Coordinates of C-alpha atoms in Angstrom, one line a residue:
M13 CA 0.0 0.0 0.0
G14 CA 3.0 2.3 0.6
F15 CA 3.8 2.2 -3.2
V16 CA 0.2 3.0 -4.0
L17 CA 0.2 6.0 -1.8
L18 CA 3.5 7.2 -3.2
G19 CA 2.0 6.8 -6.7
V20 CA -1.0 9.0 -5.9
F21 CA 1.3 11.6 -4.2
T22 CA 3.6 11.6 -7.3
A23 CA 0.6 12.1 -9.6
I24 CA -0.6 15.1 -7.6
E25 CA 2.9 16.7 -7.6
I26 CA 3.3 16.1 -11.3
A27 CA -0.2 17.5 -12.0
L28 CA 0.9 20.8 -10.2
L29 CA 4.1 20.8 -12.3
V30 CA 2.3 20.3 -15.6
I31 CA -0.2 23.1 -14.8
T32 CA 2.8 25.4 -13.9
F33 CA 4.6 24.5 -17.1
T34 CA 1.7 24.8 -19.5
K35 CA 0.0 27.9 -18.1
R36 CA 3.1 29.8 -17.2
Q37 CA 1.6 30.3 -13.8
E38 CA 1.9 33.4 -11.7
K39 CA 3.8 32.8 -8.4
A40 CA 0.7 33.7 -6.4
D41 CA -1.4 31.2 -8.3
W42 CA 1.3 28.5 -7.9
L43 CA 1.3 29.1 -4.1
Q44 CA -2.4 28.7 -4.0
N45 CA -2.4 25.6 -6.1
R46 CA 0.4 24.2 -3.9
V47 CA -1.9 24.6 -0.9
I48 CA -4.6 22.7 -2.7
C49 CA -2.2 19.9 -3.7
R50 CA -0.8 19.5 -0.1
A51 CA -4.4 19.4 1.2
A52 CA -5.3 16.8 -1.4
E53 CA -2.3 14.6 -0.4
T54 CA -3.3 14.8 3.3
A55 CA -6.9 14.0 2.4
V56 CA -5.8 11.0 0.4
F57 CA -3.9 9.7 3.4
V58 CA -6.8 10.2 5.8
L59 CA -9.1 8.4 3.4
A60 CA -6.6 5.6 3.0
L61 CA -6.8 5.0 6.8
L62 CA -10.3 3.6 6.1
L63 CA -8.8 0.8 4.1
P64 CA -7.6 -2.5 5.8
Q65 CA -4.2 -2.2 4.2
V66 CA -3.4 1.1 6.0
S67 CA -3.4 1.4 9.7
W68 CA -2.3 4.0 12.2
D69 CA 1.0 2.3 13.1
F70 CA 4.8 2.9 12.8
R71 CA 4.7 2.2 9.0
F72 CA 2.5 5.3 8.2
R73 CA 2.8 7.8 11.0
L74 CA 5.9 9.5 9.8
C75 CA 4.3 10.0 6.4
F76 CA 1.2 11.6 8.0
F77 CA 3.1 14.0 10.1
I78 CA 5.2 15.1 7.1
L79 CA 2.1 15.6 5.0
L80 CA 0.5 17.6 7.7
I81 CA 3.6 19.8 8.2
R82 CA 3.9 20.4 4.5
A83 CA 0.2 21.4 4.2
I84 CA 0.5 23.8 7.1
L85 CA 3.7 25.4 5.8
A86 CA 2.2 25.8 2.3
L87 CA -0.9 27.4 3.8
V88 CA 1.1 29.8 6.0
I89 CA 3.5 30.8 3.1
W90 CA 0.5 31.5 0.8
L91 CA -1.3 33.6 3.4
L92 CA 1.9 35.7 4.0
R93 CA 3.0 36.1 0.4
K94 CA -0.1 36.0 -1.8
K95 CA -0.4 39.8 -2.0
K96 CA 3.3 40.4 -2.1
T97 CA 4.4 38.0 -4.8
S98 CA 4.5 38.9 -8.5
G99 CA 5.9 37.5 -11.7
K100 CA 5.9 34.0 -13.2
K101 CA 6.8 30.9 -11.3
S102 CA 10.1 29.6 -12.7
K103 CA 10.1 26.2 -14.3
P104 CA 13.3 25.0 -12.5
G105 CA 11.9 26.1 -9.2
A106 CA 8.6 24.3 -9.7
A107 CA 10.4 21.2 -10.9
L108 CA 12.7 21.2 -7.8
S109 CA 9.7 21.6 -5.5
A110 CA 7.9 18.7 -7.1
F111 CA 10.7 16.3 -7.2
G112 CA 11.9 17.3 -3.7
G113 CA 8.4 16.7 -2.4
I114 CA 8.2 13.3 -4.0
L115 CA 11.6 12.3 -2.5
I116 CA 10.6 13.4 1.0
L117 CA 7.3 11.5 0.8
A118 CA 9.1 8.4 -0.5
L119 CA 11.6 8.5 2.4
S120 CA 8.7 8.9 4.9
L121 CA 7.1 5.7 3.4
V122 CA 10.2 3.5 3.7
P123 CA 8.7 1.7 6.7
A124 CA 5.6 0.9 4.7
F125 CA 7.7 -0.4 1.8
L126 CA 9.7 -2.7 4.1
F127 CA 7.1 -3.9 6.6
T128 CA 3.7 -5.5 6.3
G129 CA 0.8 -5.1 8.8
Y130 CA 1.6 -8.5 10.2
E131 CA 0.1 -9.0 13.7
G132 CA 0.7 -12.7 14.2
L133 CA -1.0 -15.9 13.2
E134 CA -4.2 -17.1 14.8
T135 CA -3.5 -19.6 17.6
T136 CA -5.2 -22.9 17.9
G137 CA -5.0 -23.5 21.6
V138 CA -7.7 -22.9 24.3
Y139 CA -5.6 -20.4 26.3
G140 CA -5.1 -16.7 25.7
V141 CA -1.4 -15.7 25.9
K142 CA 0.2 -13.3 28.3
Q143 CA 3.7 -11.8 28.0
V144 CA 6.2 -10.4 30.5
R145 CA 9.9 -9.6 30.4
A146 CA 12.9 -9.4 32.8
I147 CA 16.7 -9.1 32.5
L148 CA 18.8 -11.7 34.2
V149 CA 22.3 -10.5 35.4
D150 CA 24.9 -13.3 35.5
E151 CA 27.3 -12.2 38.3
S152 CA 29.6 -15.1 37.4
R153 CA 30.5 -13.7 33.9
K154 CA 32.0 -10.5 32.8
E155 CA 30.6 -9.0 29.6
S156 CA 33.2 -10.0 26.9
F157 CA 31.9 -7.3 24.5
E158 CA 32.7 -4.6 27.0
T159 CA 35.8 -3.4 28.8
D160 CA 34.2 -1.8 31.9
G161 CA 34.0 -5.0 33.9
S162 CA 30.2 -5.1 33.6
K163 CA 28.4 -8.4 34.1
R164 CA 26.7 -10.4 31.4
E165 CA 23.0 -9.5 31.1
V166 CA 20.5 -11.8 29.4
P167 CA 17.0 -10.4 28.6
V168 CA 14.2 -13.0 28.8
Y169 CA 10.6 -12.8 27.5
F170 CA 7.9 -15.0 28.9
Y171 CA 5.0 -16.2 26.8
Y172 CA 2.6 -18.1 29.0
P173 CA -1.1 -19.2 29.2
D174 CA -3.6 -16.8 30.6
A175 CA -4.9 -19.4 33.0
E176 CA -6.7 -19.2 36.3
N177 CA -5.1 -20.8 39.4
A178 CA -1.6 -20.5 38.0
G179 CA 0.0 -22.7 40.7
E180 CA -2.4 -25.6 39.8
N181 CA -1.8 -25.4 36.1
V182 CA 1.7 -26.7 35.3
F183 CA 2.9 -26.6 31.7
P184 CA 6.2 -27.7 30.1
L185 CA 8.9 -25.1 29.7
V186 CA 10.4 -24.3 26.3
I187 CA 13.5 -22.1 25.8
F188 CA 14.1 -20.4 22.5
S189 CA 17.4 -19.0 21.1
H190 CA 17.4 -16.7 18.1
G191 CA 19.8 -16.8 15.2
A192 CA 22.8 -14.6 14.4
F193 CA 21.5 -10.9 14.1
G194 CA 18.1 -12.2 15.2
Y195 CA 16.2 -11.0 18.2
Y196 CA 13.7 -12.5 20.7
Q197 CA 10.6 -11.9 18.6
S198 CA 12.0 -13.8 15.6
N199 CA 9.5 -16.7 16.0
T200 CA 6.7 -15.0 18.0
S201 CA 4.0 -17.0 16.2
T202 CA 5.6 -20.2 17.4
Y203 CA 5.8 -19.0 21.0
M204 CA 2.1 -17.8 20.9
E205 CA 1.0 -21.2 19.4
L206 CA 2.8 -23.2 22.1
A207 CA 1.6 -20.9 24.9
S208 CA -2.0 -21.1 23.7
N209 CA -1.7 -24.9 23.8
G210 CA -0.3 -25.0 27.4
Y211 CA 3.4 -24.2 27.4
V212 CA 5.5 -21.6 29.1
V213 CA 8.0 -20.3 26.5
I214 CA 11.0 -18.2 27.3
S215 CA 12.6 -16.5 24.4
L216 CA 16.0 -14.9 25.2
D217 CA 18.1 -12.3 23.6
H218 CA 21.8 -12.9 23.2
P219 CA 23.2 -9.3 23.6
Y220 CA 25.7 -8.2 21.0
H221 CA 24.6 -11.2 18.9
S222 CA 21.0 -10.0 18.6
F223 CA 20.0 -7.2 16.2
F224 CA 19.1 -5.0 19.1
T225 CA 18.1 -5.3 22.8
R226 CA 18.3 -3.2 25.9
D227 CA 20.3 -3.5 29.1
T228 CA 19.2 -2.8 32.7
D229 CA 20.0 0.9 32.2
G230 CA 17.7 1.1 29.2
K231 CA 20.7 1.5 26.9
L232 CA 20.1 0.2 23.3
I233 CA 22.5 -2.7 22.6
T234 CA 23.0 -3.4 18.9
V235 CA 24.8 -6.2 17.2
N236 CA 28.5 -6.1 17.8
P237 CA 30.4 -5.0 14.6
D238 CA 33.2 -7.5 15.2
F239 CA 30.7 -10.3 15.5
L240 CA 28.9 -9.1 12.4
Q241 CA 32.2 -9.1 10.5
E242 CA 33.2 -12.5 11.8
V243 CA 29.9 -14.1 10.6
M244 CA 30.2 -12.4 7.2
A245 CA 33.8 -13.6 6.9
A246 CA 32.9 -17.1 7.8
N247 CA 30.4 -17.2 4.9
E248 CA 33.0 -16.1 2.4
E249 CA 34.3 -18.7 0.0
S250 CA 37.8 -17.8 1.1
A251 CA 37.2 -18.8 4.7
T252 CA 39.0 -21.9 5.8
E253 CA 37.4 -24.7 7.8
E254 CA 39.9 -24.1 10.6
E255 CA 38.8 -20.5 10.8
I256 CA 35.1 -21.4 10.7
F257 CA 35.6 -24.0 13.4
A258 CA 37.5 -21.6 15.8
L259 CA 34.8 -18.9 15.3
S260 CA 31.9 -21.2 15.8
R261 CA 33.3 -22.4 19.1
K262 CA 33.6 -18.9 20.3
W263 CA 30.1 -18.0 19.3
L264 CA 28.6 -21.1 20.8
S265 CA 30.4 -20.7 24.1
I266 CA 28.6 -17.4 24.7
R267 CA 25.2 -18.7 23.7
T268 CA 25.3 -22.0 25.6
A269 CA 26.4 -20.1 28.7
D270 CA 23.4 -17.8 28.2
I271 CA 20.9 -20.7 27.9
N272 CA 22.4 -22.6 30.8
F273 CA 22.3 -19.5 33.0
V274 CA 18.6 -18.9 32.1
L275 CA 17.7 -22.5 32.8
D276 CA 19.5 -22.6 36.1
S277 CA 18.1 -19.2 37.2
V278 CA 14.5 -20.4 36.4
K279 CA 15.0 -23.6 38.3
N280 CA 16.5 -21.7 41.3
A281 CA 13.6 -19.3 41.2
K282 CA 11.1 -22.2 41.2
A283 CA 12.9 -23.8 44.2
E284 CA 12.9 -20.5 46.2
E285 CA 9.4 -19.5 45.0
S286 CA 10.7 -16.0 44.3
C287 CA 12.7 -14.1 41.7
P288 CA 16.4 -14.0 42.7
A289 CA 18.1 -10.6 43.3
E290 CA 20.0 -10.9 40.0
W291 CA 16.7 -10.6 38.1
F292 CA 16.1 -7.0 36.9
I293 CA 12.3 -6.5 36.9
E294 CA 10.7 -3.2 35.9
S295 CA 7.9 -3.0 38.5
E296 CA 6.1 -4.9 41.2
E297 CA 3.3 -5.7 38.8
T298 CA 5.8 -7.2 36.4
G299 CA 7.3 -9.2 39.2
N300 CA 3.9 -10.6 40.1
E301 CA 3.3 -11.7 36.5
I302 CA 6.7 -13.3 36.3
S303 CA 5.9 -15.2 39.5
K304 CA 2.7 -16.5 37.9
A305 CA 4.6 -17.6 34.8
L306 CA 7.2 -19.4 37.0
A307 CA 4.5 -21.1 39.0
M308 CA 3.1 -22.5 35.7
A309 CA 6.5 -23.7 34.4
D310 CA 7.1 -27.4 34.8
I311 CA 10.8 -27.8 35.1
A312 CA 10.6 -31.5 35.0
H313 CA 9.6 -31.3 31.3
I314 CA 11.9 -28.9 29.4
G315 CA 12.3 -28.4 25.7
L316 CA 15.0 -26.4 23.8
M317 CA 14.6 -24.8 20.4
G318 CA 16.4 -22.3 18.3
H319 CA 16.8 -21.0 14.7
S320 CA 20.1 -21.2 12.9
M321 CA 22.9 -20.5 15.4
G322 CA 20.3 -20.6 18.1
G323 CA 19.4 -24.1 16.9
A324 CA 23.1 -25.1 17.1
A325 CA 23.3 -23.7 20.7
S326 CA 20.2 -25.6 21.7
V327 CA 21.6 -28.9 20.4
S328 CA 24.8 -28.2 22.4
V329 CA 22.9 -27.5 25.6
G330 CA 20.8 -30.6 25.1
R331 CA 24.0 -32.6 24.9
E332 CA 25.4 -31.1 28.1
R333 CA 22.3 -31.4 30.4
D334 CA 20.3 -34.3 31.7
D335 CA 17.1 -32.3 32.3
I336 CA 16.1 -31.7 28.7
G337 CA 13.1 -33.6 27.3
A338 CA 13.4 -32.7 23.6
V339 CA 15.3 -30.4 21.3
I340 CA 14.3 -28.8 18.0
D341 CA 16.8 -27.3 15.6
L342 CA 15.3 -24.9 13.0
D343 CA 17.7 -24.9 10.0
G344 CA 20.9 -24.8 12.0
T345 CA 24.1 -26.6 11.5
M346 CA 24.9 -28.5 14.7
L347 CA 28.3 -26.8 15.1
G348 CA 28.8 -27.9 18.7
E349 CA 28.9 -31.5 17.7
Q350 CA 32.1 -30.8 15.7
L351 CA 34.9 -31.6 18.2
S352 CA 37.9 -30.7 16.0
Y353 CA 39.1 -30.2 12.5
E354 CA 42.2 -32.2 11.7
D355 CA 43.8 -33.3 8.4
G356 CA 40.9 -31.9 6.4
V357 CA 38.3 -33.8 8.3
Y358 CA 35.9 -32.9 11.1
Q359 CA 35.8 -35.1 14.2
Y360 CA 32.3 -35.4 15.5
N361 CA 31.1 -36.3 18.9
D362 CA 30.5 -40.1 18.6
A363 CA 28.6 -40.5 21.9
A364 CA 24.9 -41.0 21.4
Y365 CA 22.9 -37.8 21.6
P366 CA 20.9 -38.1 24.9
A367 CA 17.7 -36.4 24.0
P368 CA 15.0 -36.7 21.3
L369 CA 16.1 -34.4 18.5
L370 CA 14.1 -32.9 15.6
A371 CA 15.8 -31.0 12.7
I372 CA 13.7 -28.9 10.3
D373 CA 15.6 -27.6 7.3
N374 CA 15.3 -25.6 4.2
E375 CA 15.5 -27.5 0.8
E376 CA 19.1 -26.4 0.0
H377 CA 20.2 -27.5 3.5
Y378 CA 18.6 -30.8 2.9
Q379 CA 20.4 -31.2 -0.4
Y380 CA 23.6 -30.6 1.4
Y381 CA 22.9 -33.8 3.4
R382 CA 22.3 -35.7 0.2
E383 CA 25.5 -34.5 -1.5
D384 CA 27.6 -35.6 1.5
A385 CA 25.8 -39.0 1.5
E386 CA 26.8 -39.5 -2.2
K387 CA 30.4 -38.8 -1.2
E388 CA 30.0 -41.3 1.6
E389 CA 30.7 -38.6 4.2
L390 CA 28.2 -37.8 6.9
Y391 CA 27.3 -34.2 7.4
V392 CA 27.4 -33.3 11.1
N393 CA 23.6 -33.0 11.4
Q394 CA 23.1 -36.4 9.8
A395 CA 25.7 -38.0 12.0
V396 CA 24.0 -36.7 15.1
L397 CA 20.5 -37.7 14.0
E398 CA 21.7 -41.2 13.2
N399 CA 23.3 -41.5 16.7
T400 CA 20.5 -40.2 18.9
V401 CA 18.0 -41.9 21.1
A402 CA 15.2 -40.6 18.9
G403 CA 16.0 -38.5 15.8
E404 CA 13.6 -36.9 13.3
H405 CA 14.4 -34.9 10.2
T406 CA 12.2 -33.0 7.7
Y407 CA 12.5 -30.2 5.2
F408 CA 10.2 -27.8 3.3
V409 CA 10.3 -27.8 -0.5
G410 CA 11.1 -24.4 -1.9
S411 CA 12.0 -22.9 1.5
G412 CA 15.0 -20.7 2.4
H413 CA 16.8 -20.1 5.7
M414 CA 14.5 -17.2 6.9
N415 CA 11.3 -19.1 6.1
F416 CA 11.6 -20.7 9.6
T417 CA 11.1 -17.3 11.3
D418 CA 8.3 -14.7 11.2
L419 CA 10.4 -12.2 9.3
P420 CA 9.0 -13.1 5.8
L421 CA 5.5 -12.3 7.3
F422 CA 6.7 -9.1 8.9
S423 CA 9.1 -7.8 6.2
P424 CA 9.2 -9.8 3.0
I425 CA 11.8 -7.5 1.5
L426 CA 14.3 -7.8 4.4
A427 CA 13.7 -11.6 4.6
S428 CA 14.4 -12.1 0.9
L429 CA 17.7 -10.3 1.3
L430 CA 18.6 -12.7 4.0
G431 CA 17.4 -15.8 2.2
T432 CA 13.8 -17.0 1.5
G433 CA 12.5 -19.5 -1.0
T434 CA 9.4 -19.8 -3.2
V435 CA 7.4 -21.5 -0.5
D436 CA 4.2 -19.8 0.7
E437 CA 5.5 -17.9 3.8
T438 CA 2.4 -18.1 5.9
E439 CA 1.8 -21.8 5.2
C440 CA 5.4 -22.7 5.9
V441 CA 5.4 -21.0 9.3
R442 CA 2.0 -22.4 10.2
T443 CA 2.9 -26.0 9.2
M444 CA 6.3 -25.6 11.0
N445 CA 4.4 -24.6 14.2
E446 CA 2.1 -27.6 13.8
I447 CA 5.1 -29.9 13.7
I448 CA 6.7 -28.3 16.7
L449 CA 3.5 -28.5 18.7
Q450 CA 3.1 -32.2 17.7
Y451 CA 6.7 -33.0 18.7
Y452 CA 6.6 -31.3 22.1
N453 CA 3.2 -32.7 22.9
F454 CA 4.6 -36.2 22.4
W455 CA 7.9 -35.8 24.2
L456 CA 7.0 -33.3 26.9
K457 CA 3.4 -34.1 27.6
G458 CA 3.1 -37.7 26.5
E459 CA 0.2 -36.9 24.2
G460 CA -0.6 -37.9 20.7
E461 CA 1.8 -39.4 18.1
I462 CA 4.7 -38.3 16.0
N463 CA 3.7 -38.2 12.3
I464 CA 6.3 -36.1 10.6
K465 CA 6.7 -36.4 6.9
E466 CA 10.0 -36.5 5.1
S467 CA 9.1 -33.2 3.4
Y468 CA 6.4 -30.6 3.2

């Protein structure tokens, strides 16, 4: 809809320009016509708000305020100068005004070009979903991305059932870890679907690995430039396997420590029936909601899940701990299962993976499995899945890496730049969520059956 609005605004600006050129307009007349054009543009926007494609949100607010300011300025200038202006309006001046206006309006509509009006998918469960956040401060770790001696902070976001008698309703706990440059909301539809069906989901941010987050001082923390450069370098064809292995170990050590810290903190809070002092909570009301969410969390049934690097970290934590009931890896290479790289060959962990493990991949990732199989070499994910107590693997035909997040639904343009396929974005996410729910229901609740196809 942003492009449609820009097209209408452009037509109005060009109409004024054509009138000016063909009638050799007086400056006073041009000023008056400019007021009419600005008013028309603002009216078009207001009328567009009646359409379902346009809403009063961040995508269109800037455009409205710019339209309003332009209309007011045009009116004021006309009132002040209409009797003092003489002569013809110059063609270069009229053209500059028109094209400058189009450019300003185009820039104001950039959010509308990039983002949709996505507000989540409809959930299938019987519960409404509540949300609350906290920041956990790990006093045992210094922040490696800072030099001031500050401690590592891990923001956590709870998604949990809106259920009465919180202490009597106990639901499995699921921890989610986002991918590189992702953030905690990357798979919101998945958290909402799980929570509506009776799960407590904690999505955590990995500061300096996430696109953006905030610390306990309210400071905006964006992705670390060095980390960004490392990831980009690791994806270059010139990167050696030795370099990639060293970098991946460093990345995973941060993420697995974050996940373990969150899990241990939640378990301690459950045992003490209160939020520990290292939990930064915004208000007493927030603390009460977190207490409700914790009371609902069944720490005897824990699932781990993540996308991309978050999936790899989840697999690694599932290997380390004995309290994990099931792990789901969304299109991530299980980097933590690579123990070393020697003589041109990766050495994998040959101990059986101790927890049920599901890998959901994009089509190209799946083909990578097949290529290695033809070369009689096991890809790390394949090696782990074949050596686990219960391994499942599926892929989506025509999918890309970002199709396993909500980003294609929220911003198709950004998602395509990062990697999407030809698959229908909504159906891909909806089907993925159905598979995830089915898998956790079986392993964490002991309900239903597992019926996962080879591909979708």
